[in-house]
CSV table of N, CA and C in Angstrom, one decimal:
chain,number,residue,atom,x,y,z
F,1,MET,N,3.9,2.7,27.9
F,1,MET,CA,2.8,2.6,27.0
F,1,MET,C,1.9,1.5,27.5
F,2,ASP,N,0.6,1.8,27.5
F,2,ASP,CA,-0.4,0.8,27.9
F,2,ASP,C,-0.8,0.1,26.7
F,3,TRP,N,0.0,-0.9,26.3
F,3,TRP,CA,-0.3,-1.7,25.0
F,3,TRP,C,-1.7,-2.4,25.1
F,4,ALA,N,-2.0,-2.9,26.3
F,4,ALA,CA,-3.3,-3.7,26.5
F,4,ALA,C,-4.4,-2.7,26.2
F,5,ALA,N,-4.4,-1.5,26.7
F,5,ALA,CA,-5.5,-0.6,26.5
F,5,ALA,C,-5.5,-0.2,25.0
F,6,LEU,N,-4.4,0.1,24.4
F,6,LEU,CA,-4.3,0.5,23.0
F,6,LEU,C,-4.9,-0.6,22.1
F,7,GLU,N,-4.4,-1.8,22.3
F,7,GLU,CA,-4.9,-2.9,21.5
F,7,GLU,C,-6.4,-3.3,21.8
F,8,ALA,N,-6.9,-3.1,23.0
F,8,ALA,CA,-8.3,-3.3,23.2
F,8,ALA,C,-9.1,-2.2,22.5
F,9,ASP,N,-8.7,-0.9,22.5
F,9,ASP,CA,-9.4,0.1,21.8
F,9,ASP,C,-9.3,-0.1,20.3
F,10,LEU,N,-8.2,-0.6,19.8
F,10,LEU,CA,-8.0,-0.8,18.4
F,10,LEU,C,-8.8,-2.1,17.9
F,11,GLY,N,-8.8,-3.1,18.8
F,11,GLY,CA,-9.5,-4.3,18.4
F,11,GLY,C,-8.6,-5.4,17.8
F,12,THR,N,-7.3,-5.2,18.0
F,12,THR,CA,-6.3,-6.2,17.5
F,12,THR,C,-5.0,-6.0,18.2
F,13,ALA,N,-4.3,-7.0,18.3
F,13,ALA,CA,-2.9,-6.9,18.8
F,13,ALA,C,-2.1,-6.3,17.7
F,14,LEU,N,-0.9,-5.7,18.1
F,14,LEU,CA,0.0,-5.2,17.1
F,14,LEU,C,1.3,-6.0,17.0
F,15,PRO,N,2.0,-5.9,15.9
F,15,PRO,CA,3.3,-6.7,15.8
F,15,PRO,C,4.3,-6.4,16.9
F,16,SER,N,4.9,-7.4,17.4
F,16,SER,CA,5.9,-7.3,18.5
F,16,SER,C,7.1,-6.4,18.1
F,17,ASP,N,7.5,-6.5,16.8
F,17,ASP,CA,8.6,-5.6,16.4
F,17,ASP,C,8.3,-4.1,16.4
F,18,PHE,N,7.0,-3.8,16.2
F,18,PHE,CA,6.6,-2.4,16.3
F,18,PHE,C,6.5,-2.0,17.7
F,19,ARG,N,6.1,-2.8,18.6
F,19,ARG,CA,6.1,-2.5,20.0
F,19,ARG,C,7.5,-2.2,20.5
F,20,SER,N,8.5,-3.1,20.1
F,20,SER,CA,9.9,-2.8,20.4
F,20,SER,C,10.4,-1.6,19.8
F,21,LEU,N,10.0,-1.3,18.6
F,21,LEU,CA,10.5,-0.1,17.9
F,21,LEU,C,9.9,1.2,18.7
F,22,ALA,N,8.7,1.1,19.0
F,22,ALA,CA,8.0,2.2,19.8
F,22,ALA,C,8.7,2.5,21.1
F,23,ALA,N,9.1,1.4,21.8
F,23,ALA,CA,9.8,1.5,23.0
F,23,ALA,C,11.2,2.2,22.9
F,24,ALA,N,11.9,1.8,21.8
F,24,ALA,CA,13.2,2.3,21.6
F,24,ALA,C,13.2,3.7,20.9
F,25,TYR,N,12.2,4.0,20.1
F,25,TYR,CA,12.2,5.3,19.4
F,25,TYR,C,10.8,5.9,19.5
F,26,PRO,N,10.5,6.6,20.6
F,26,PRO,CA,9.2,7.2,20.8
F,26,PRO,C,8.9,8.2,19.7
F,27,ILE,N,9.9,8.8,19.1
F,27,ILE,CA,9.8,9.6,17.9
F,27,ILE,C,10.8,9.0,16.9
F,28,LEU,N,10.4,8.8,15.6
F,28,LEU,CA,11.2,8.2,14.6
F,28,LEU,C,11.0,8.9,13.3
F,29,VAL,N,12.0,9.5,12.7
F,29,VAL,CA,11.9,10.1,11.4
F,29,VAL,C,13.1,9.7,10.6
F,30,VAL,N,12.9,9.1,9.4
F,30,VAL,CA,14.0,8.6,8.6
F,30,VAL,C,14.3,9.6,7.5
F,31,ASP,N,15.5,10.1,7.5
F,31,ASP,CA,16.0,11.0,6.4
F,31,ASP,C,15.1,12.2,6.1
F,32,ASP,N,14.5,12.7,7.1
F,32,ASP,CA,13.6,13.9,7.0
F,32,ASP,C,12.5,13.6,6.0
F,33,PHE,N,12.1,12.4,5.9
F,33,PHE,CA,11.1,12.0,4.8
F,33,PHE,C,10.0,11.1,5.4
F,34,LEU,N,10.4,10.0,6.1
F,34,LEU,CA,9.4,9.0,6.5
F,34,LEU,C,9.3,9.1,8.0
F,35,LYS,N,8.0,9.3,8.5
F,35,LYS,CA,7.8,9.5,9.9
F,35,LYS,C,6.9,8.3,10.4
F,36,VAL,N,7.4,7.5,11.4
F,36,VAL,CA,6.7,6.4,11.9
F,36,VAL,C,5.7,7.0,13.0
F,37,SER,N,4.5,6.5,12.9
F,37,SER,CA,3.4,6.9,13.8
F,37,SER,C,3.5,6.1,15.1
F,38,VAL,N,4.3,6.6,16.0
F,38,VAL,CA,4.4,5.8,17.3
F,38,VAL,C,3.4,6.4,18.3
F,39,PRO,N,2.6,5.4,18.9
F,39,PRO,CA,1.7,5.9,19.9
F,39,PRO,C,2.4,6.5,21.1
F,40,ARG,N,1.8,7.4,21.7
F,40,ARG,CA,2.4,8.1,22.9
F,40,ARG,C,1.7,7.6,24.2
F,41,PRO,N,2.4,7.4,25.2
F,41,PRO,CA,1.8,7.1,26.5
F,41,PRO,C,0.8,8.1,26.9
F,42,GLY,N,-0.4,7.6,27.3
F,42,GLY,CA,-1.5,8.5,27.7
F,42,GLY,C,-2.4,8.9,26.5
F,43,ALA,N,-1.9,8.6,25.3
F,43,ALA,CA,-2.7,8.9,24.1
F,43,ALA,C,-3.0,7.7,23.3
F,44,GLU,N,-3.1,6.5,24.0
F,44,GLU,CA,-3.3,5.2,23.3
F,44,GLU,C,-4.7,5.2,22.6
F,45,ALA,N,-5.7,5.7,23.3
F,45,ALA,CA,-7.0,5.7,22.7
F,45,ALA,C,-7.1,6.6,21.4
F,46,SER,N,-6.4,7.7,21.4
F,46,SER,CA,-6.4,8.6,20.3
F,46,SER,C,-5.7,7.9,19.1
F,47,TRP,N,-4.5,7.2,19.3
F,47,TRP,CA,-3.8,6.5,18.3
F,47,TRP,C,-4.7,5.4,17.7
F,48,ALA,N,-5.4,4.6,18.6
F,48,ALA,CA,-6.3,3.6,18.1
F,48,ALA,C,-7.4,4.1,17.3
F,49,SER,N,-8.0,5.2,17.7
F,49,SER,CA,-9.1,5.8,17.0
F,49,SER,C,-8.7,6.3,15.6
F,50,GLU,N,-7.5,7.0,15.6
F,50,GLU,CA,-7.0,7.4,14.3
F,50,GLU,C,-6.8,6.2,13.3
F,51,SER,N,-6.3,5.1,13.9
F,51,SER,CA,-6.0,4.0,13.1
F,51,SER,C,-7.3,3.3,12.6
F,52,ARG,N,-8.3,3.3,13.4
F,52,ARG,CA,-9.6,2.7,13.0
F,52,ARG,C,-10.4,3.6,12.0
F,53,GLU,N,-10.1,4.9,12.0
F,53,GLU,CA,-10.9,5.9,11.2
F,53,GLU,C,-10.0,6.6,10.3
F,54,ASP,N,-9.2,5.9,9.4
F,54,ASP,CA,-8.3,6.4,8.5
F,54,ASP,C,-9.1,7.0,7.3
F,55,GLU,N,-9.4,8.3,7.4
F,55,GLU,CA,-10.3,8.9,6.4
F,55,GLU,C,-9.8,8.9,5.0
F,56,ILE,N,-8.5,9.1,4.8
F,56,ILE,CA,-7.9,9.0,3.4
F,56,ILE,C,-8.0,7.6,2.8
F,57,LEU,N,-7.7,6.6,3.6
F,57,LEU,CA,-7.8,5.2,3.1
F,57,LEU,C,-9.3,4.9,2.8
F,58,GLN,N,-10.2,5.3,3.7
F,58,GLN,CA,-11.6,5.1,3.5
F,58,GLN,C,-12.1,5.8,2.2
F,59,ASP,N,-11.7,7.0,2.0
F,59,ASP,CA,-12.0,7.7,0.7
F,59,ASP,C,-11.5,6.9,-0.5
F,60,LEU,N,-10.2,6.5,-0.4
F,60,LEU,CA,-9.7,5.7,-1.6
F,60,LEU,C,-10.5,4.5,-1.8
F,61,TYR,N,-10.8,3.8,-0.7
F,61,TYR,CA,-11.6,2.6,-0.8
F,61,TYR,C,-13.0,2.8,-1.4
F,62,GLU,N,-13.6,3.9,-1.0
F,62,GLU,CA,-15.0,4.2,-1.6
F,62,GLU,C,-14.9,4.6,-3.1
F,63,MET,N,-13.7,5.1,-3.5
F,63,MET,CA,-13.5,5.5,-4.9
F,63,MET,C,-13.0,4.3,-5.7
F,64,GLY,N,-12.8,3.1,-5.0
F,64,GLY,CA,-12.3,1.9,-5.7
F,64,GLY,C,-10.8,2.0,-6.1
F,65,ASP,N,-10.0,2.8,-5.3
F,65,ASP,CA,-8.6,3.0,-5.6
F,65,ASP,C,-7.7,2.4,-4.6
F,66,THR,N,-8.0,1.2,-4.2
F,66,THR,CA,-7.2,0.5,-3.2
F,66,THR,C,-6.7,-0.9,-3.7
F,67,GLU,N,-6.9,-1.2,-5.0
F,67,GLU,CA,-6.4,-2.4,-5.6
F,67,GLU,C,-6.8,-3.6,-4.7
F,68,GLY,N,-8.0,-3.6,-4.2
F,68,GLY,CA,-8.5,-4.8,-3.4
F,68,GLY,C,-8.2,-4.7,-1.9
F,69,TYR,N,-7.4,-3.8,-1.5
F,69,TYR,CA,-7.1,-3.6,-0.1
F,69,TYR,C,-8.3,-3.0,0.6
F,70,VAL,N,-8.6,-3.3,1.9
F,70,VAL,CA,-9.7,-2.7,2.6
F,70,VAL,C,-9.2,-2.0,3.8
F,71,PRO,N,-10.0,-1.0,4.3
F,71,PRO,CA,-9.6,-0.4,5.6
F,71,PRO,C,-9.9,-1.3,6.8
F,72,PHE,N,-9.0,-1.2,7.8
F,72,PHE,CA,-9.3,-1.8,9.1
F,72,PHE,C,-10.5,-1.1,9.7
F,73,PRO,N,-11.4,-1.7,10.3
F,73,PRO,CA,-11.4,-3.1,10.9
F,73,PRO,C,-11.9,-4.2,10.1
F,74,GLN,N,-12.1,-4.0,8.8
F,74,GLN,CA,-12.6,-5.1,8.0
F,74,GLN,C,-11.5,-6.2,8.0
F,75,PRO,N,-11.9,-7.5,7.9
F,75,PRO,CA,-11.0,-8.6,7.9
F,75,PRO,C,-9.8,-8.3,6.9
F,76,GLY,N,-8.6,-8.4,7.4
F,76,GLY,CA,-7.4,-8.2,6.5
F,76,GLY,C,-7.2,-6.7,6.2
F,77,GLY,N,-7.9,-5.9,6.9
F,77,GLY,CA,-7.8,-4.4,6.6
F,77,GLY,C,-6.5,-3.8,6.9
F,78,LEU,N,-6.2,-2.7,6.3
F,78,LEU,CA,-5.0,-2.0,6.5
F,78,LEU,C,-5.0,-1.0,7.7
F,79,ILE,N,-3.9,-1.0,8.4
F,79,ILE,CA,-3.6,-0.1,9.5
F,79,ILE,C,-2.4,0.7,9.2
F,80,CYS,N,-2.4,2.0,9.2
F,80,CYS,CA,-1.3,2.8,8.8
F,80,CYS,C,-0.3,2.9,10.0
F,81,TRP,N,1.0,2.8,9.8
F,81,TRP,CA,2.0,2.9,10.8
F,81,TRP,C,3.0,3.9,10.5
F,82,ALA,N,3.0,4.5,9.3
F,82,ALA,CA,4.0,5.5,8.9
F,82,ALA,C,3.5,6.2,7.7
F,83,GLU,N,4.0,7.5,7.5
F,83,GLU,CA,3.7,8.3,6.4
F,83,GLU,C,5.0,9.1,6.0
F,84,SER,N,5.0,9.5,4.7
F,84,SER,CA,6.1,10.3,4.3
F,84,SER,C,5.6,11.8,4.1
F,85,ASN,N,6.6,12.7,4.0
F,85,ASN,CA,6.2,14.1,3.9
F,85,ASN,C,5.7,14.4,2.5
F,86,SER,N,5.7,13.4,1.6
F,86,SER,CA,5.1,13.6,0.2
F,86,SER,C,3.8,12.9,0.0
F,87,GLY,N,3.2,12.3,1.0
F,87,GLY,CA,1.9,11.6,0.9
F,87,GLY,C,1.9,10.1,0.7
F,88,ASP,N,3.1,9.5,0.9
F,88,ASP,CA,3.2,8.0,0.8
F,88,ASP,C,2.7,7.5,2.2
F,89,SER,N,2.0,6.4,2.1
F,89,SER,CA,1.4,5.7,3.3
F,89,SER,C,2.0,4.3,3.5
F,90,PHE,N,2.3,3.9,4.7
F,90,PHE,CA,2.9,2.6,5.0
F,90,PHE,C,1.9,1.9,6.0
F,91,TYR,N,1.4,0.7,5.6
F,91,TYR,CA,0.4,0.0,6.3
F,91,TYR,C,0.9,-1.4,6.7
F,92,TRP,N,0.1,-2.0,7.6
F,92,TRP,CA,0.1,-3.4,7.7
F,92,TRP,C,-1.2,-3.9,7.1
F,93,ARG,N,-1.1,-5.1,6.5
F,93,ARG,CA,-2.3,-5.8,6.1
F,93,ARG,C,-2.5,-6.8,7.2
F,94,THR,N,-3.7,-6.7,7.9
F,94,THR,CA,-3.9,-7.4,9.1
F,94,THR,C,-4.4,-8.8,8.9
F,95,SER,N,-3.7,-9.5,8.0
F,95,SER,CA,-3.9,-10.9,7.7
F,95,SER,C,-2.6,-11.5,7.3
F,96,PRO,N,-2.2,-12.6,7.9
F,96,PRO,CA,-2.9,-13.6,8.7
F,96,PRO,C,-3.2,-13.1,10.1
F,97,ALA,N,-3.8,-14.0,10.9
F,97,ALA,CA,-4.2,-13.7,12.3
F,97,ALA,C,-3.1,-13.3,13.2
F,98,ASP,N,-1.9,-13.8,12.9
F,98,ASP,CA,-0.7,-13.5,13.8
F,98,ASP,C,-0.1,-12.1,13.4
F,99,PRO,N,-0.2,-11.1,14.2
F,99,PRO,CA,0.3,-9.8,13.8
F,99,PRO,C,1.8,-9.8,13.5
F,100,ASP,N,2.6,-10.7,14.0
F,100,ASP,CA,4.0,-10.8,13.6
F,100,ASP,C,4.2,-11.3,12.2
F,101,ALA,N,3.2,-11.7,11.6
F,101,ALA,CA,3.3,-12.2,10.2
F,101,ALA,C,2.6,-11.2,9.2
F,102,TRP,N,2.1,-10.1,9.7
F,102,TRP,CA,1.5,-9.1,8.8
F,102,TRP,C,2.5,-8.5,7.8
F,103,PRO,N,2.2,-8.5,6.6
F,103,PRO,CA,3.1,-7.8,5.6
F,103,PRO,C,2.9,-6.3,5.6
F,104,VAL,N,3.9,-5.6,5.1
F,104,VAL,CA,3.8,-4.2,4.9
F,104,VAL,C,3.3,-3.9,3.5
F,105,VAL,N,2.3,-3.0,3.5
F,105,VAL,CA,1.8,-2.5,2.2
F,105,VAL,C,2.1,-1.0,2.1
F,106,VAL,N,2.5,-0.6,0.9
F,106,VAL,CA,2.9,0.8,0.7
F,106,VAL,C,2.0,1.3,-0.4
F,107,ARG,N,1.4,2.5,-0.2
F,107,ARG,CA,0.7,3.3,-1.2
F,107,ARG,C,1.5,4.6,-1.4
F,108,THR,N,2.1,4.7,-2.6
F,108,THR,CA,2.9,5.9,-2.8
F,108,THR,C,2.0,7.1,-3.2
F,109,ASP,N,2.5,8.3,-3.2
F,109,ASP,CA,1.7,9.5,-3.5
F,109,ASP,C,1.2,9.5,-5.0
F,110,ASN,N,1.8,8.7,-5.8
F,110,ASN,CA,1.4,8.6,-7.2
F,110,ASN,C,0.4,7.4,-7.4
F,111,GLY,N,0.0,6.8,-6.3
F,111,GLY,CA,-1.0,5.7,-6.4
F,111,GLY,C,-0.5,4.3,-6.6
F,112,ASP,N,0.8,4.1,-6.6
F,112,ASP,CA,1.3,2.8,-6.7
F,112,ASP,C,1.1,2.0,-5.4
F,113,TRP,N,0.7,0.8,-5.5
F,113,TRP,CA,0.5,-0.1,-4.3
F,113,TRP,C,1.5,-1.2,-4.4
F,114,SER,N,2.2,-1.5,-3.3
F,114,SER,CA,3.2,-2.6,-3.3
F,114,SER,C,3.1,-3.3,-1.9
F,115,GLU,N,3.3,-4.6,-1.9
F,115,GLU,CA,3.2,-5.4,-0.7
F,115,GLU,C,4.5,-6.1,-0.5
F,116,PHE,N,5.0,-6.1,0.8
F,116,PHE,CA,6.3,-6.8,1.1
F,116,PHE,C,6.1,-7.7,2.3
F,117,PRO,N,6.6,-9.0,2.2
F,117,PRO,CA,6.4,-10.0,3.2
F,117,PRO,C,7.3,-9.9,4.4
F,118,VAL,N,7.4,-8.7,4.9
F,118,VAL,CA,8.2,-8.4,6.1
F,118,VAL,C,7.5,-7.5,7.0
F,119,GLY,N,8.0,-7.4,8.3
F,119,GLY,CA,7.4,-6.6,9.3
F,119,GLY,C,8.0,-5.1,9.1
F,120,ALA,N,7.5,-4.2,10.0
F,120,ALA,CA,7.8,-2.8,9.9
F,120,ALA,C,9.3,-2.6,10.1
F,121,VAL,N,9.9,-3.2,11.1
F,121,VAL,CA,11.3,-3.0,11.4
F,121,VAL,C,12.2,-3.5,10.3
F,122,GLU,N,11.9,-4.7,9.8
F,122,GLU,CA,12.7,-5.3,8.7
F,122,GLU,C,12.6,-4.4,7.4
F,123,PHE,N,11.3,-3.9,7.2
F,123,PHE,CA,11.1,-3.0,6.1
F,123,PHE,C,11.9,-1.8,6.2
F,124,LEU,N,11.9,-1.1,7.3
F,124,LEU,CA,12.6,0.1,7.5
F,124,LEU,C,14.1,-0.1,7.4
F,125,ALA,N,14.6,-1.2,7.9
F,125,ALA,CA,16.0,-1.5,7.8
F,125,ALA,C,16.4,-1.8,6.4
F,126,ASP,N,15.6,-2.5,5.7
F,126,ASP,CA,15.9,-2.8,4.3
F,126,ASP,C,15.9,-1.6,3.4
F,127,VAL,N,14.9,-0.7,3.6
F,127,VAL,CA,14.9,0.6,2.9
F,127,VAL,C,16.1,1.4,3.2
F,128,TYR,N,16.4,1.5,4.5
F,128,TYR,CA,17.6,2.3,4.9
F,128,TYR,C,18.9,1.8,4.3
F,129,ARG,N,19.0,0.4,4.2
F,129,ARG,CA,20.2,-0.2,3.6
F,129,ARG,C,20.2,-0.2,2.1
F,130,ARG,N,19.0,0.2,1.6
F,130,ARG,CA,18.8,0.2,0.1
F,130,ARG,C,18.9,-1.2,-0.5
F,131,THR,N,18.4,-2.2,0.3
F,131,THR,CA,18.3,-3.6,-0.2
F,131,THR,C,16.9,-3.9,-0.6
F,132,LEU,N,16.0,-2.9,-0.5
F,132,LEU,CA,14.6,-3.1,-0.8
F,132,LEU,C,14.1,-2.0,-1.7
F,133,ASP,N,13.7,-2.3,-2.9
F,133,ASP,CA,13.2,-1.2,-3.8
F,133,ASP,C,11.7,-1.1,-3.6
F,134,VAL,N,11.2,0.1,-3.3
F,134,VAL,CA,9.8,0.4,-3.2
F,134,VAL,C,9.4,1.2,-4.4
F,135,PRO,N,8.7,0.6,-5.4
F,135,PRO,CA,8.3,1.4,-6.6
F,135,PRO,C,7.5,2.6,-6.2
F,136,GLY,N,7.8,3.7,-6.8
F,136,GLY,CA,7.1,5.0,-6.5
F,136,GLY,C,7.6,5.9,-5.5
F,137,LEU,N,8.5,5.4,-4.7
F,137,LEU,CA,9.2,6.2,-3.7
F,137,LEU,C,10.3,7.0,-4.4
F,138,PRO,N,10.6,8.2,-3.9
F,138,PRO,CA,11.7,9.0,-4.6
F,138,PRO,C,13.0,8.2,-4.7
F,139,ARG,N,13.6,8.3,-5.8
F,139,ARG,CA,14.9,7.6,-6.1
F,139,ARG,C,16.0,8.1,-5.1
F,140,ASP,N,15.9,9.3,-4.6
F,140,ASP,CA,16.9,9.8,-3.7
F,140,ASP,C,16.6,9.5,-2.2
F,141,PHE,N,15.6,8.6,-2.0
F,141,PHE,CA,15.3,8.2,-0.6
F,141,PHE,C,15.7,6.8,-0.4
F,142,PRO,N,16.5,6.5,0.6
F,142,PRO,CA,17.2,7.5,1.5
F,142,PRO,C,18.4,8.1,0.8
F,143,GLY,N,18.8,9.2,1.3
F,143,GLY,CA,20.0,9.9,0.7
F,143,GLY,C,21.3,9.2,0.9
F,144,ASP,N,22.3,9.7,0.4
F,144,ASP,CA,23.7,9.1,0.5
F,144,ASP,C,24.1,9.0,2.0
F,145,ASP,N,23.7,10.0,2.8
F,145,ASP,CA,24.0,10.0,4.2
F,145,ASP,C,22.8,10.2,5.0
F,146,PRO,N,21.9,9.1,5.0
F,146,PRO,CA,20.6,9.3,5.6
F,146,PRO,C,20.7,9.5,7.1
F,147,LYS,N,19.8,10.3,7.6
F,147,LYS,CA,19.7,10.6,9.1
F,147,LYS,C,18.5,10.0,9.6
F,148,VAL,N,18.6,9.5,10.9
F,148,VAL,CA,17.5,9.0,11.6
F,148,VAL,C,17.4,9.9,12.9
F,149,LEU,N,16.2,10.5,13.0
F,149,LEU,CA,16.0,11.4,14.1
F,149,LEU,C,15.1,10.7,15.1
F,150,GLY,N,15.5,10.8,16.4
F,150,GLY,CA,14.8,10.1,17.5
F,150,GLY,C,14.4,11.1,18.5
F,151,LEU,N,14.1,10.6,19.7
F,151,LEU,CA,13.6,11.4,20.8
F,151,LEU,C,14.6,12.5,21.2
F,152,SER,N,15.9,12.3,21.2
F,152,SER,CA,16.8,13.2,21.6
F,152,SER,C,17.1,14.3,20.6
F,153,ASP,N,16.6,14.1,19.4
F,153,ASP,CA,16.9,15.1,18.3
F,153,ASP,C,15.7,16.1,18.2
F,154,ARG,N,16.0,17.3,17.8
F,154,ARG,CA,15.0,18.4,17.7
F,154,ARG,C,14.3,18.2,16.4
F,155,ILE,N,13.0,18.1,16.4
F,155,ILE,CA,12.1,18.0,15.3
F,155,ILE,C,11.2,19.2,15.2
F,156,ASP,N,11.3,20.0,14.2
F,156,ASP,CA,10.5,21.2,14.1
F,156,ASP,C,9.2,20.9,13.3
Protein backbone atom coordinates (compact mmCIF):
# COMPACT_ATOMS: atom_id res chain seq x y z
CA MET A 1 0.00 0.00 0.00
CA ASP A 2 1.36 3.41 -0.92
CA TRP A 3 0.14 5.21 2.19
CA ALA A 4 2.06 8.38 1.34
CA ALA A 5 0.26 8.68 -2.02
CA LEU A 6 -3.12 7.84 -0.51
CA GLU A 7 -2.73 10.35 2.31
CA ALA A 8 -1.44 13.02 -0.10
CA ASP A 9 -4.49 12.50 -2.34
CA LEU A 10 -6.81 12.47 0.67
CA GLY A 11 -5.22 15.51 2.26
CA THR A 12 -4.68 13.98 5.69
CA ALA A 13 -2.87 11.19 7.44
CA LEU A 14 -4.93 8.21 8.58
CA PRO A 15 -4.93 6.51 11.99
CA SER A 16 -2.09 4.05 12.52
CA ASP A 17 -4.44 1.36 13.84
CA PHE A 18 -6.34 1.47 10.54
CA ARG A 19 -3.12 1.20 8.57
CA SER A 20 -2.20 -1.89 10.61
CA LEU A 21 -5.70 -3.31 10.16
CA ALA A 22 -5.50 -2.80 6.40
CA ALA A 23 -2.13 -4.56 6.28
CA ALA A 24 -3.46 -7.54 8.26
CA TYR A 25 -6.91 -7.72 6.63
CA PRO A 26 -7.00 -6.48 3.02
CA ILE A 27 -10.62 -7.67 3.07
CA LEU A 28 -12.60 -7.54 6.31
CA VAL A 29 -16.25 -8.41 6.83
CA VAL A 30 -17.63 -8.91 10.35
CA ASP A 31 -20.53 -11.34 10.80
CA ASP A 32 -21.72 -10.89 7.19
CA PHE A 33 -22.89 -7.40 8.21
CA LEU A 34 -20.11 -4.83 8.63
CA LYS A 35 -17.60 -4.34 5.82
CA VAL A 36 -14.46 -2.30 6.45
CA SER A 37 -13.46 -0.15 3.47
CA VAL A 38 -9.83 -1.11 3.12
CA PRO A 39 -7.86 0.66 0.36
CA ARG A 40 -6.32 -1.62 -2.23
CA PRO A 41 -2.75 -1.34 -3.52
CA GLY A 42 -2.84 0.49 -6.84
CA ALA A 43 -6.25 2.02 -6.08
CA GLU A 44 -5.13 4.50 -3.44
CA ALA A 45 -6.28 7.52 -5.48
CA SER A 46 -9.72 5.98 -5.95
CA TRP A 47 -10.13 5.30 -2.21
CA ALA A 48 -9.04 8.86 -1.40
CA SER A 49 -11.43 10.32 -3.98
CA GLU A 50 -14.38 8.30 -2.69
CA SER A 51 -13.55 9.40 0.86
CA ARG A 52 -13.40 13.07 -0.14
CA GLU A 53 -16.59 12.89 -2.21
CA ASP A 54 -19.01 10.98 0.05
CA GLU A 55 -22.25 11.83 -1.77
CA ILE A 56 -24.57 10.30 0.83
CA LEU A 57 -22.95 12.23 3.68
CA GLN A 58 -22.93 15.40 1.56
CA ASP A 59 -26.67 14.99 0.85
CA LEU A 60 -27.42 14.43 4.55
CA TYR A 61 -25.36 17.52 5.38
CA GLU A 62 -27.21 19.66 2.84
CA MET A 63 -30.54 18.44 4.28
CA GLY A 64 -29.38 19.34 7.81
CA ASP A 65 -29.47 15.71 8.93
CA THR A 66 -25.95 15.31 10.35
CA GLU A 67 -26.44 16.64 13.90
CA GLY A 68 -23.62 19.15 13.41
CA TYR A 69 -21.17 16.76 11.78
CA VAL A 70 -19.65 17.94 8.52
CA PRO A 71 -18.19 16.08 5.54
CA PHE A 72 -14.46 15.88 5.04
CA PRO A 73 -12.43 17.89 3.93
CA GLN A 74 -14.10 20.52 6.13
CA PRO A 75 -12.24 20.92 9.44
CA GLY A 76 -13.28 18.06 11.72
CA GLY A 77 -15.13 16.46 8.81
CA LEU A 78 -16.15 12.83 8.65
CA ILE A 79 -14.34 10.15 6.64
CA CYS A 80 -16.16 6.84 6.15
CA TRP A 81 -14.14 3.71 6.92
CA ALA A 82 -16.87 1.04 7.07
CA GLU A 83 -20.49 0.35 6.14
CA SER A 84 -23.07 -2.26 6.98
CA ASN A 85 -25.28 -4.17 4.60
CA SER A 86 -28.30 -2.33 6.04
CA GLY A 87 -27.05 1.22 5.44
CA ASP A 88 -25.19 2.03 8.64
CA SER A 89 -22.06 4.15 8.17
CA PHE A 90 -18.93 4.21 10.34
CA TYR A 91 -16.76 7.34 10.22
CA TRP A 92 -13.82 9.03 11.82
CA ARG A 93 -14.30 12.61 12.99
CA THR A 94 -11.07 14.21 11.79
CA SER A 95 -10.52 16.24 14.92
CA PRO A 96 -8.26 16.60 16.88
CA ALA A 97 -5.26 17.02 14.60
CA ASP A 98 -3.70 13.66 15.57
CA PRO A 99 -5.40 10.92 13.50
CA ASP A 100 -4.68 8.38 16.25
CA ALA A 101 -7.02 10.39 18.49
CA TRP A 102 -9.93 10.55 16.02
CA PRO A 103 -13.16 9.22 17.50
CA VAL A 104 -15.49 6.86 15.67
CA VAL A 105 -18.87 8.27 14.65
CA VAL A 106 -21.72 5.97 13.65
CA ARG A 107 -24.82 6.87 11.68
CA THR A 108 -27.30 4.02 11.69
CA ASP A 109 -29.79 3.38 8.91
CA ASN A 110 -32.54 4.82 11.11
CA GLY A 111 -30.70 8.14 11.46
CA ASP A 112 -29.22 7.70 14.95
CA TRP A 113 -25.81 9.36 15.39
CA SER A 114 -23.36 8.20 18.09
CA GLU A 115 -19.75 9.09 18.82
CA PHE A 116 -17.23 6.85 20.58
CA PRO A 117 -13.83 8.03 21.90
CA VAL A 118 -11.94 5.07 20.43
CA GLY A 119 -10.18 4.21 17.17
CA ALA A 120 -11.50 1.86 14.50
CA VAL A 121 -9.74 -1.28 15.76
CA GLU A 122 -10.80 -0.80 19.38
CA PHE A 123 -14.34 0.00 18.18
CA LEU A 124 -14.51 -3.21 16.10
CA ALA A 125 -13.06 -5.31 18.92
CA ASP A 126 -15.49 -3.87 21.47
CA VAL A 127 -18.48 -4.40 19.18
CA TYR A 128 -17.31 -7.94 18.44
CA ARG A 129 -16.91 -8.68 22.17
CA ARG A 130 -20.28 -7.00 22.85
CA THR A 131 -18.70 -4.62 25.37
CA LEU A 132 -19.85 -1.57 23.36
CA ASP A 133 -23.49 -0.84 22.67
CA VAL A 134 -24.16 1.10 19.48
CA PRO A 135 -27.69 2.52 19.56
CA GLY A 136 -29.58 1.74 16.38
CA LEU A 137 -27.55 -1.26 15.27
CA PRO A 138 -29.45 -4.55 15.08
CA ARG A 139 -29.70 -6.28 18.46
CA ASP A 140 -28.53 -9.55 16.88
CA PHE A 141 -25.24 -8.02 15.66
CA PRO A 142 -22.89 -9.58 16.21
CA GLY A 143 -24.52 -13.00 16.36
CA ASP A 144 -23.85 -15.68 18.97
CA ASP A 145 -21.11 -17.18 16.79
CA PRO A 146 -19.87 -14.18 14.80
CA LYS A 147 -17.69 -14.81 11.78
CA VAL A 148 -14.91 -12.60 10.51
CA LEU A 149 -14.11 -13.01 6.85
CA GLY A 150 -10.73 -12.01 5.54
CA LEU A 151 -8.64 -12.34 2.41
CA SER A 152 -8.48 -16.13 2.46
CA ASP A 153 -12.27 -16.46 2.73
CA ARG A 154 -14.62 -16.45 -0.24
CA ILE A 155 -16.83 -13.37 -0.38
CA ASP A 156 -19.64 -13.38 -2.93
